[in-house]
XYZ file of C-alpha atoms in Angstrom:
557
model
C 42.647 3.364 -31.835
C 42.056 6.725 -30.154
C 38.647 5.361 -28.807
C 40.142 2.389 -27.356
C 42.774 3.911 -24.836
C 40.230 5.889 -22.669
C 38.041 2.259 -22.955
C 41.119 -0.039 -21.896
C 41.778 2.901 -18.939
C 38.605 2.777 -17.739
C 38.515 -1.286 -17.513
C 38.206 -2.850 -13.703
C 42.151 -4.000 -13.550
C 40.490 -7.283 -11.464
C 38.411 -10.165 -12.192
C 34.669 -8.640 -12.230
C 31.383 -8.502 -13.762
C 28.507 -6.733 -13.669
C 25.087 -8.373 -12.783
C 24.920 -9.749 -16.518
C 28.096 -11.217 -16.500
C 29.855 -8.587 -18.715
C 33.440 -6.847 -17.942
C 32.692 -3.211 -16.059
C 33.624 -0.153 -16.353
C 35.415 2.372 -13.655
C 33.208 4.715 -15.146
C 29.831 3.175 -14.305
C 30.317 0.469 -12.044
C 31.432 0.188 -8.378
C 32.816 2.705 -6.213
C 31.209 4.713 -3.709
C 27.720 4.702 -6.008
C 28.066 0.842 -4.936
C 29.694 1.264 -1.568
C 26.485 3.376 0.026
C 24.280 0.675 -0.421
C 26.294 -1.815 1.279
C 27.397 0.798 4.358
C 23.594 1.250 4.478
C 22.605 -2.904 5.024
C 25.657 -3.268 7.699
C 24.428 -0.233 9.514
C 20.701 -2.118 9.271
C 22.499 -5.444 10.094
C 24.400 -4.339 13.393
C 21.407 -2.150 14.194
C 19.080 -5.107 14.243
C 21.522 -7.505 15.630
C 22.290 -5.318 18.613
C 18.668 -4.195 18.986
C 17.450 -7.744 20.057
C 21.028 -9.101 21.658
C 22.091 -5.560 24.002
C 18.736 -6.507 25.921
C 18.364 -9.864 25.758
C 19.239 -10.591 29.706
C 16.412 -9.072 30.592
C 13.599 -10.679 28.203
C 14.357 -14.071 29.337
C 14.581 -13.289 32.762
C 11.266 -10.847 33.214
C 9.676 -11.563 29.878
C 10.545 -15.549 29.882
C 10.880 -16.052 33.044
C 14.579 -17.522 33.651
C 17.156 -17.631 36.157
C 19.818 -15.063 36.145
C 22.094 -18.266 35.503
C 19.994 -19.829 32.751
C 19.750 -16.334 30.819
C 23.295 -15.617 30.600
C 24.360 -19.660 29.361
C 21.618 -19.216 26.729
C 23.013 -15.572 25.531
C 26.027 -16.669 25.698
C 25.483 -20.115 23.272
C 23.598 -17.897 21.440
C 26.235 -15.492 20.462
C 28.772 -17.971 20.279
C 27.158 -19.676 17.898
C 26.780 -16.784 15.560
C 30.068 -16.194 15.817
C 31.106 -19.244 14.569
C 28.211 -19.609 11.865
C 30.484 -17.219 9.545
C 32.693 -19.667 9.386
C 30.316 -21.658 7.502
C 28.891 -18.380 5.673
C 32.542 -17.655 4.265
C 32.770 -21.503 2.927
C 29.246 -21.283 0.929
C 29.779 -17.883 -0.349
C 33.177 -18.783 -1.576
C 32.574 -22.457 -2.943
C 28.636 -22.099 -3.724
C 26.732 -18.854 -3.762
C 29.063 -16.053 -4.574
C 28.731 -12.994 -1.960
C 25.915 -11.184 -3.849
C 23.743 -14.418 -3.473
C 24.730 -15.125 0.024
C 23.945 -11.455 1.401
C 20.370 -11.982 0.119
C 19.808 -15.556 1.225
C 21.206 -14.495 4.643
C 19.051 -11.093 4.733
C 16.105 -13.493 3.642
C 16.724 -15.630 6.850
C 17.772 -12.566 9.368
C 14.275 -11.150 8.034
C 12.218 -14.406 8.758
C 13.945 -15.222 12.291
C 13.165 -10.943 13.402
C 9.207 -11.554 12.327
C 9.081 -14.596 14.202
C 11.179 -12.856 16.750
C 8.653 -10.326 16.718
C 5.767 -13.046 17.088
C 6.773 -14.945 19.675
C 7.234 -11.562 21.761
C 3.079 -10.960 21.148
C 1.992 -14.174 22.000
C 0.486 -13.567 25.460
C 1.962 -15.584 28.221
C -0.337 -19.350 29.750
C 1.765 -18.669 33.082
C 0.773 -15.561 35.176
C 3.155 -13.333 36.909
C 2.804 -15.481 39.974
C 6.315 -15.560 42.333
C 7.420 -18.045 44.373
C 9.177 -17.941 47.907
C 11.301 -14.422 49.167
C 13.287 -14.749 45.869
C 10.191 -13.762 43.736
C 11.079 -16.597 40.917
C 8.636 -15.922 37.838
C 6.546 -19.229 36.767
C 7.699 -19.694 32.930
C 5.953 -18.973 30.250
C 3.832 -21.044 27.460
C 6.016 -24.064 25.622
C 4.832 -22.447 22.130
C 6.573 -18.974 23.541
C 9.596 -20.020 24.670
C 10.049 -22.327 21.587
C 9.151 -20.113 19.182
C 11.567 -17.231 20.408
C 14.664 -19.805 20.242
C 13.970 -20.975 16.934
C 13.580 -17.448 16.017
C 16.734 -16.303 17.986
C 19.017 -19.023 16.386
C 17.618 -18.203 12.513
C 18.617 -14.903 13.309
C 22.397 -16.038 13.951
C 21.958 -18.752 11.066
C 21.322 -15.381 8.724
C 23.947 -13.062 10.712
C 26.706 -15.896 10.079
C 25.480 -15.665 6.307
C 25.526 -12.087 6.325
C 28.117 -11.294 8.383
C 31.383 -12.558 6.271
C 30.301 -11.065 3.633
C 29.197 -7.351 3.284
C 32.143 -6.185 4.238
C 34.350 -8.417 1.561
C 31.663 -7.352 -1.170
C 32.145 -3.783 -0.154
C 36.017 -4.438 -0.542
C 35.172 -6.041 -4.538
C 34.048 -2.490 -5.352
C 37.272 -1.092 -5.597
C 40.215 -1.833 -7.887
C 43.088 -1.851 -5.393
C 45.282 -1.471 -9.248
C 43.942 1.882 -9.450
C 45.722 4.255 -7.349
C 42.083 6.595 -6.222
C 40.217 3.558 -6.199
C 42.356 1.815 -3.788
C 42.230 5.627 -1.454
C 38.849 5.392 -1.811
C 38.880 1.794 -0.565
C 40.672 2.740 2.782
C 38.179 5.540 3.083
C 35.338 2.804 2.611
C 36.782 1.085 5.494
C 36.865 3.783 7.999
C 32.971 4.802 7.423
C 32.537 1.047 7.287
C 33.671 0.912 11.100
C 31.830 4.332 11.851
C 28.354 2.905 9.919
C 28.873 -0.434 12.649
C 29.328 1.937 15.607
C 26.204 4.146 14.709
C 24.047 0.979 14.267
C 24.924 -0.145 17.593
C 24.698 2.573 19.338
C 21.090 4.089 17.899
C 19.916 0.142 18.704
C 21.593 0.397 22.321
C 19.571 4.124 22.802
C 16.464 3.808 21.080
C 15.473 0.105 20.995
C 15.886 -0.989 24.343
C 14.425 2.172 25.612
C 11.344 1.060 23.381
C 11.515 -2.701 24.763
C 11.215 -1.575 28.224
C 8.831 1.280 28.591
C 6.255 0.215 25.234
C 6.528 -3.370 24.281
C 8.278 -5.739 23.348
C 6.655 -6.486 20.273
C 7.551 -3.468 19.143
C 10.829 -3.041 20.085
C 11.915 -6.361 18.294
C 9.387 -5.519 15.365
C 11.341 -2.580 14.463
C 14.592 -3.980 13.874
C 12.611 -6.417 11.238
C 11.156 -3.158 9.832
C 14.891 -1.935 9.172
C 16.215 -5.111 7.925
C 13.405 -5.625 5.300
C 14.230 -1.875 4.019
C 18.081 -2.504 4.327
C 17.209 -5.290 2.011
C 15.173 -3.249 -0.519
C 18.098 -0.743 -0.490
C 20.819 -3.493 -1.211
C 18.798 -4.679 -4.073
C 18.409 -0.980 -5.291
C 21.973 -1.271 -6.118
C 22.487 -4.442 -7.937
C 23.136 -3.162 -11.647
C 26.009 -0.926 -10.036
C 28.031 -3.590 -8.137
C 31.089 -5.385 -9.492
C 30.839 -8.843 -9.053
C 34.057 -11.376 -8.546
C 34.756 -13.707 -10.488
C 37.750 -15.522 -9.326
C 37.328 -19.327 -8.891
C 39.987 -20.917 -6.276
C 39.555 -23.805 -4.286
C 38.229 -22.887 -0.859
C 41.316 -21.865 1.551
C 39.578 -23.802 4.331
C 39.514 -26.873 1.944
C 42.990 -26.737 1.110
C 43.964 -26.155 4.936
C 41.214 -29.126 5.779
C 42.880 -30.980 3.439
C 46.348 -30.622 4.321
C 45.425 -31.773 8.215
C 43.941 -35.270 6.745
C 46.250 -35.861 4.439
C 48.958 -35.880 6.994
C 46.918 -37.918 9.327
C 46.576 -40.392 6.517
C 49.889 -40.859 5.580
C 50.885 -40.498 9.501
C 53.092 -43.808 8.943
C 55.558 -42.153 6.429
C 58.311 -41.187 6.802
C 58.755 -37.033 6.218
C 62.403 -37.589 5.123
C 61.505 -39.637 2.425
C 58.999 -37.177 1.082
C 60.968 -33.970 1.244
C 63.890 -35.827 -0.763
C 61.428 -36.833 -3.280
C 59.670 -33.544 -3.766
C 63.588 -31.530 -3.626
C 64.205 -34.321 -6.218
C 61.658 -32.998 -8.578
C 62.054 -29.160 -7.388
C 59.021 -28.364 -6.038
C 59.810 -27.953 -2.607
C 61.173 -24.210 -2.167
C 64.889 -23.611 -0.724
C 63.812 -21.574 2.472
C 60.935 -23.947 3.553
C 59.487 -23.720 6.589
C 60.946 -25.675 8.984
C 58.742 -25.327 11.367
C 55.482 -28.398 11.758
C 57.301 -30.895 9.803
C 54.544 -33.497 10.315
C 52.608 -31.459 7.928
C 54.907 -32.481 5.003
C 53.498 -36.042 5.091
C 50.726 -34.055 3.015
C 53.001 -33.895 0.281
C 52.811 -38.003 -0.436
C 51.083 -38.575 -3.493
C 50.751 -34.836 -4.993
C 47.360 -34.711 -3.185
C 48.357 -31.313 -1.518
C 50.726 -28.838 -2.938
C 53.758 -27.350 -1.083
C 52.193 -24.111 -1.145
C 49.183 -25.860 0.447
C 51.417 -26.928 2.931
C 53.149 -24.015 3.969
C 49.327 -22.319 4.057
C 48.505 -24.536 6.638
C 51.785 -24.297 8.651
C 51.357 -20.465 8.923
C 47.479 -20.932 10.421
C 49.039 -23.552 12.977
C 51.770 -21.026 14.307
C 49.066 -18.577 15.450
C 47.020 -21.236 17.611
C 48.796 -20.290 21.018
C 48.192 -16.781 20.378
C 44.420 -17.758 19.501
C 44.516 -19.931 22.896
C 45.401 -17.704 25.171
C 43.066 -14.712 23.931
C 40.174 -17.075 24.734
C 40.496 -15.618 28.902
C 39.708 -12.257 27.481
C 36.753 -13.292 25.136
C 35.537 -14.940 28.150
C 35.494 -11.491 29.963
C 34.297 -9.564 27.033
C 30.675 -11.812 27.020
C 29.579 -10.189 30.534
C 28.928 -7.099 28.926
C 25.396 -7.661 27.576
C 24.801 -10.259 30.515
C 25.262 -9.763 34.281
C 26.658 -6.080 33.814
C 22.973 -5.440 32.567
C 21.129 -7.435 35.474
C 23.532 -5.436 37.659
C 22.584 -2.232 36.105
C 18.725 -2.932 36.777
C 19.057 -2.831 40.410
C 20.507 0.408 40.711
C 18.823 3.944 40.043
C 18.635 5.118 36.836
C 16.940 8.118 37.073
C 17.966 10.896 34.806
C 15.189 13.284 35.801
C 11.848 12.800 36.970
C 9.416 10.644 35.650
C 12.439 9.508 33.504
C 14.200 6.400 33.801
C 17.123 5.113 31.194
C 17.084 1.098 30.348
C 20.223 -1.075 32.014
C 21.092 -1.891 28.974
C 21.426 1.211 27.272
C 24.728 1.313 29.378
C 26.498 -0.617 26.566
C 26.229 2.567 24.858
C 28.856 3.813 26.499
C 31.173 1.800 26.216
C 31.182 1.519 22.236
C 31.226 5.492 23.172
C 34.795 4.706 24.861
C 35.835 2.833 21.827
C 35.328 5.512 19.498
C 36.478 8.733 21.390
C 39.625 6.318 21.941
C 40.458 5.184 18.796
C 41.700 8.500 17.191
C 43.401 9.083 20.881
C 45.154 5.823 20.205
C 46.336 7.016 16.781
C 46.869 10.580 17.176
C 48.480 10.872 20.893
C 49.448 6.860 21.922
C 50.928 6.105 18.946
C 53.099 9.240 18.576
C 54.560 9.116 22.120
C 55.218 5.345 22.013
C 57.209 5.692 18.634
C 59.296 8.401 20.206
C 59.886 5.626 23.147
C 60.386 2.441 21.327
C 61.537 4.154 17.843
C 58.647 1.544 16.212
C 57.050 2.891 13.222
C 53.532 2.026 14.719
C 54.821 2.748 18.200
C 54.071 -0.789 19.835
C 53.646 -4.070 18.077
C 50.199 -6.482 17.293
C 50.997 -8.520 20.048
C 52.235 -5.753 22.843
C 48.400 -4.072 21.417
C 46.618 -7.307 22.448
C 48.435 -7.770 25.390
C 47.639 -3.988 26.927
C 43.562 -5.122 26.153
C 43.827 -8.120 27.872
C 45.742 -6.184 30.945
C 43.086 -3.151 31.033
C 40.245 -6.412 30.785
C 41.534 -7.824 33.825
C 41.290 -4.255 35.389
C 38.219 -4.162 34.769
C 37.072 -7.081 36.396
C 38.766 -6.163 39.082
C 36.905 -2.756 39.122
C 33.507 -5.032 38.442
C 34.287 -6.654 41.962
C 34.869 -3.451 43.655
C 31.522 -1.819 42.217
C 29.386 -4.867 43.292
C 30.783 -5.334 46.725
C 30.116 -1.905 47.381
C 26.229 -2.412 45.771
C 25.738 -5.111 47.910
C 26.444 -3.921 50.950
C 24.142 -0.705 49.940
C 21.756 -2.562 49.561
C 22.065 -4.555 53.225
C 22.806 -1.395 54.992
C 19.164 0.180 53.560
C 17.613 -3.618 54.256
C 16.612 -3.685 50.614
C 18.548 -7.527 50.148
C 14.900 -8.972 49.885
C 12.928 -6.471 48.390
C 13.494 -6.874 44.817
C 10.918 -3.824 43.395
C 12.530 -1.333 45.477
C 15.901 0.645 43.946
C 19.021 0.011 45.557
C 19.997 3.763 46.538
C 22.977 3.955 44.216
C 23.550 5.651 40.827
C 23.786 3.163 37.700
C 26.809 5.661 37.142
C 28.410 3.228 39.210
C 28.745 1.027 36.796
C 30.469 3.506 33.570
C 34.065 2.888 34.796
C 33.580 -1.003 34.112
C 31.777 -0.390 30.614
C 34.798 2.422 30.064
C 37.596 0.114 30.661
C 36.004 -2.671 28.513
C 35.241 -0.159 25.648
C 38.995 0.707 25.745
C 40.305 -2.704 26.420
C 38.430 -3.248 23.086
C 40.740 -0.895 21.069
C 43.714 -2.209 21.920
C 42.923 -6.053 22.237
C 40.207 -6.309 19.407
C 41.064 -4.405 17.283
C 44.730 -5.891 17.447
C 43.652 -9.200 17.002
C 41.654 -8.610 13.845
C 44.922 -6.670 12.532
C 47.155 -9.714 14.048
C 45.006 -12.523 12.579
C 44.754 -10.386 9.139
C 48.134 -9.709 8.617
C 50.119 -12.703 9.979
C 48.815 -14.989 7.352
C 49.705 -15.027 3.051
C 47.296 -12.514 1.084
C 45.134 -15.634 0.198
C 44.591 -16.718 3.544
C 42.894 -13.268 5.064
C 39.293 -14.825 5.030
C 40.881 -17.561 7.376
C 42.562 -14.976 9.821
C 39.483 -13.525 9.887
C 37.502 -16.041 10.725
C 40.165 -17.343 13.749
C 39.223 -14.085 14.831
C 35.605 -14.274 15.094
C 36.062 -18.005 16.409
C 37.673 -16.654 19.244
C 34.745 -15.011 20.085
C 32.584 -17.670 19.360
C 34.479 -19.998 21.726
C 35.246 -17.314 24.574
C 31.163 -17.554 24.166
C 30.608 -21.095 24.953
C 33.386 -21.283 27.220
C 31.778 -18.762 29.671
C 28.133 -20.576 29.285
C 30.311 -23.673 30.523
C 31.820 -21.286 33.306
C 28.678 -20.146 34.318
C 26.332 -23.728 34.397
C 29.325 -25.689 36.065
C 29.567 -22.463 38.919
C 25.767 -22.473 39.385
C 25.610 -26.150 39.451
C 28.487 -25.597 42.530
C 27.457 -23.114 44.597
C 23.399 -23.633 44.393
C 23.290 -27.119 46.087
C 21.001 -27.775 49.529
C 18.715 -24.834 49.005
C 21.736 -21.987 49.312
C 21.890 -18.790 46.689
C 24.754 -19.093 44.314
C 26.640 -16.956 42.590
C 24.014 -16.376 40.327
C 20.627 -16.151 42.372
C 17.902 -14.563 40.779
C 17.563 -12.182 43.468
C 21.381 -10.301 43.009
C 21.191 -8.830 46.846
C 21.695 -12.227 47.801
C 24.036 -13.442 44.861
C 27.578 -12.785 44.544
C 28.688 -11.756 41.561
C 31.630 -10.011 42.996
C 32.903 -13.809 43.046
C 32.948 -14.478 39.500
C 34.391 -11.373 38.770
C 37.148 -11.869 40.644
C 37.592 -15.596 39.460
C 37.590 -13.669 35.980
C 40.149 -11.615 36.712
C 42.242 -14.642 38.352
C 41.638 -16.820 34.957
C 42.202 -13.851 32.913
C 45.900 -13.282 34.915
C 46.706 -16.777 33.778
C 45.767 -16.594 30.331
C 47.844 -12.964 30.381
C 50.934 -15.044 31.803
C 50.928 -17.726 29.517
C 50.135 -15.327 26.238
C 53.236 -13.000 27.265
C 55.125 -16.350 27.184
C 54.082 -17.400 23.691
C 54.040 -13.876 22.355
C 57.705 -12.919 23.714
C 59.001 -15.949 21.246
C 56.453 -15.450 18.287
C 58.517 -14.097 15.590
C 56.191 -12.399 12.896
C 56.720 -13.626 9.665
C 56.864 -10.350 7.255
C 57.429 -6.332 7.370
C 54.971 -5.308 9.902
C 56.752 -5.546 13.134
C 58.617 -7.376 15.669
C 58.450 -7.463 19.722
């Protein structure tokens, strides 16, 4: 018996395996010997992701040959749509695959869509960089280009929506949250888990688009392929060490799918007559909600459960709060798209013979973000718990709602910054003479990416907490992914904004908002129409979030 106390102690308290299907062992399985591995492939992940998507702007419009207009609806689809893809990702790994099997799949993919990537990028353009008219419009390039680099692009979000849902979860598995160091350890892993995300992104912001602009192209996509296929190695390096889960539940978006058709099936019946059936056999809990009482016409027929029920009742009571974030996803999707293009027009000379890419500007903002966030925690948060007497100073929703205010600032600041670049650039005569540098420091331009790095910490980072902790424990991969959809939609929503604006102000041969040559364009315009739609979303979010009442011990507003 004395042998077995130490073996029973050092048991996984959860439901895991190792890579052969056996119960683990503290003592040789998971933990940080696990946890470095999968840090390393997120670093490699967000490295590679940001290496082809902080630059993007400016391959389709030089490299491609695409309107200012056409660029920024295609990034924008783009990035919505691998936003949304983890949606999917999260419903295969937890029905189908498992994590393990997804992450490798997805890797597999991410790999195959950066080599093509890197492919399409060395096939030499038919067209020739021939310009047309005072706007200097470049003729496109070959079919097989163009179409090559979107399949590529799109197999890159088809393996980032695999990959993306779940490192981070499978990072989570190697820690027993029973055990009391374990579960320290775990909130540890989550902290370098955020700093390994910012250092990808930022080394791929620096180095990458530096490389893209000033060697080739090629190259500068070819290397984040390089890192994936090593960050893939590395993962794989680690599989007899991981803890594998091995808990089967149904699907939380089938049970919440299924609770929304059930009740449109059985639409007819009456609610009444279901609740005094289900009281009548004691299934129906004393404090139900009472809240979406349509959704009981689920309970007909046993096909959904009254917990199912309830699941589904606590997703719908975060939709206006999801709704009325979408104005500041909207605003957050400029970043990598006109603030760039703006960015190229201005001088960026550092010294000399030296010039830094436009894009390498987003580097300061994620900069902002993290000199901000221990601010936020160590001086904010203090001070506004000595004002409101709130054990985490402000609430979720008073968080979001500072983002989306500083967001609006900033596109107010935006349309202050390109007034005054425009009329630099008529007072030097420069408004047609697109190769010549607009006399004006890209420095210009760091209060905008400032303000939308810290409008990140409050809003985004708020909504992940909000969308995380307002729903049951089983539920969390559904907050998270109405978090990422918000993104996703805020996405396609401002491709939308952007093709039904062009389409508006480009008629009878006039410039739009959006003309390729951005001396005569005005995208001081859309940034203040941003800011106006972003006030109105603000309005109506302080209206649903003064009467949202949060539905456990976190806080209330």
């Amino acid at each position: 018996m004395s042998t077995e106390k130490p073996l029973l102690l050092d048991t996984v308290a959860n439901a895991a395996v190792d890579y052969k299907g056996r119960r683990v062992l503290r003592s040789n399985s998971g933990g940080w010997r696990s946890a470095y591995f999968i840090i390393g492939v997120e670093v490699a992940e967000r490295f590679a992701y940001y290496g082809i998507g902080c630059n993007l702007i400016m391959y389709l419009t030089e490299q491609l040959g695409q309107s200012t207009a056409t660029a920024a609806e295609n990034i924008n689809t783009w990035i919505g749509t691998a936003s949304l893809l983890p949606l999917l990702g999260a419903f295969v790994a937890d029905s189908y695959l498992g994590r393990y099997r997804t992450i490798i799949i997805a890797s597999c993919i991410y790999i195959l869509g950066l080599g093509l990537l890197t492919l399409s990028a060395m096939i030499p353009s038919i067209s020739t960089s021939n310009y047309l008219g005072t706007n200097k419009v470049r003729l496109g390039s070959s079919e097989l280009q163009v179409n090559l680099f979107f399949i590529s692009l799109y197999l890159v979000a088809v393996g980032q929506g695999g990959h993306k849902p779940c490192v981070q979860a499978f990072g989570a598995d190697q820690f027993d949250g029973e055990d009391p160091a374990e579960c320290r350890a775990k909130s540890s892993f989550f902290n370098w888990w955020y700093f390994g995300i910012c250092a990808g992104s930022s080394v791929a912001m620096l180095i990458v688009s530096f490389v893209q602009e000033n060697l080739s192209w090629g190259l500068g996509f070819g290397i984040p392929c390089v890192v994936m296929v090593i960050a893939l190695g590395v993962f794989l390096l680690g599989t007899r060490t991981y803890r594998y889960s091995i808990k089967k539940v149904k699907s939380p978006f089938v049970r919440i799918g299924q609770v929304f058709v059930t009740a449109i099936k059985n639409r007819r019946a009456k609610p009444s007559e279901i609740v005094i059936e289900e009281e009548a056999c004691r299934t129906l809990p004393q404090h139900s909600s009472e809240q979406f009482k349509f959704l009981n016409r689920a309970l007909q027929d046993k096909v959904c459960t009254v917990n199912d029920v309830e699941e589904a009742k606590a997703v719908l009571r975060l939709v206006p709060i999801w709704a009325t974030s979408l104005g500041y996803a909207i605003v957050f999707a400029q970043t990598s798209t006109f603030f760039t293009k703006q960015g190229a027009t201005l001088d960026r000379t550092i010294f000399p013979g030296f010039e830094i890419p436009a894009a390498s500007l987003q580097f300061f903002g994620g900069l902002a973000m993290v000199f901000f966030i221990p601010v936020y925690d160590c001086i904010f948060v203090p001070i506004a718990r000595a004002i409101t007497t709130k054990p985490f100073g402000i609430t979720m929703l008073q968080r979001i709602g500072i983002g989306m205010l500083l967001s609006i600032i900033c596109m107010v600041v935006a349309a202050l910054i390109e007034i005054k670049r425009l009329k630099t650039a008529k007072e030097y005569g420069l408004v047609d003479m697109l190769d010549v540098t607009i006399p004006m420091s890209v420095w210009w331009l760091l209060p905008q990416y400032v303000l939308s790095g810290i409008a990140d910490v409050f809003t985004m980072v708020g909504l992940q907490e909000f969308f995380y902790d307002q729903v049951p424990i089983e539920l969390r991969s559904v907050g998270l992914a109405l978090y990422l959809s918000i993104f996703g939609v805020g996405n396609f929503l401002s491709s939308f904004l952007i093709s039904f604006i062009e389409e508006a102000t480009g008629g009878d041969g006039k410039d739009s908002w959006f003309a390729d040559n951005l001396n005569r364009a005005h995208l001081d315009y859309f940034y203040w129409l941003l800011a106006g739609l972003g006030a109105i979303a603000f309005a109506a979010y302080l209206y649903f979030a003064k009467s949202y009442i949060y539905n456990n011990r976190k806080s209330t507003i």
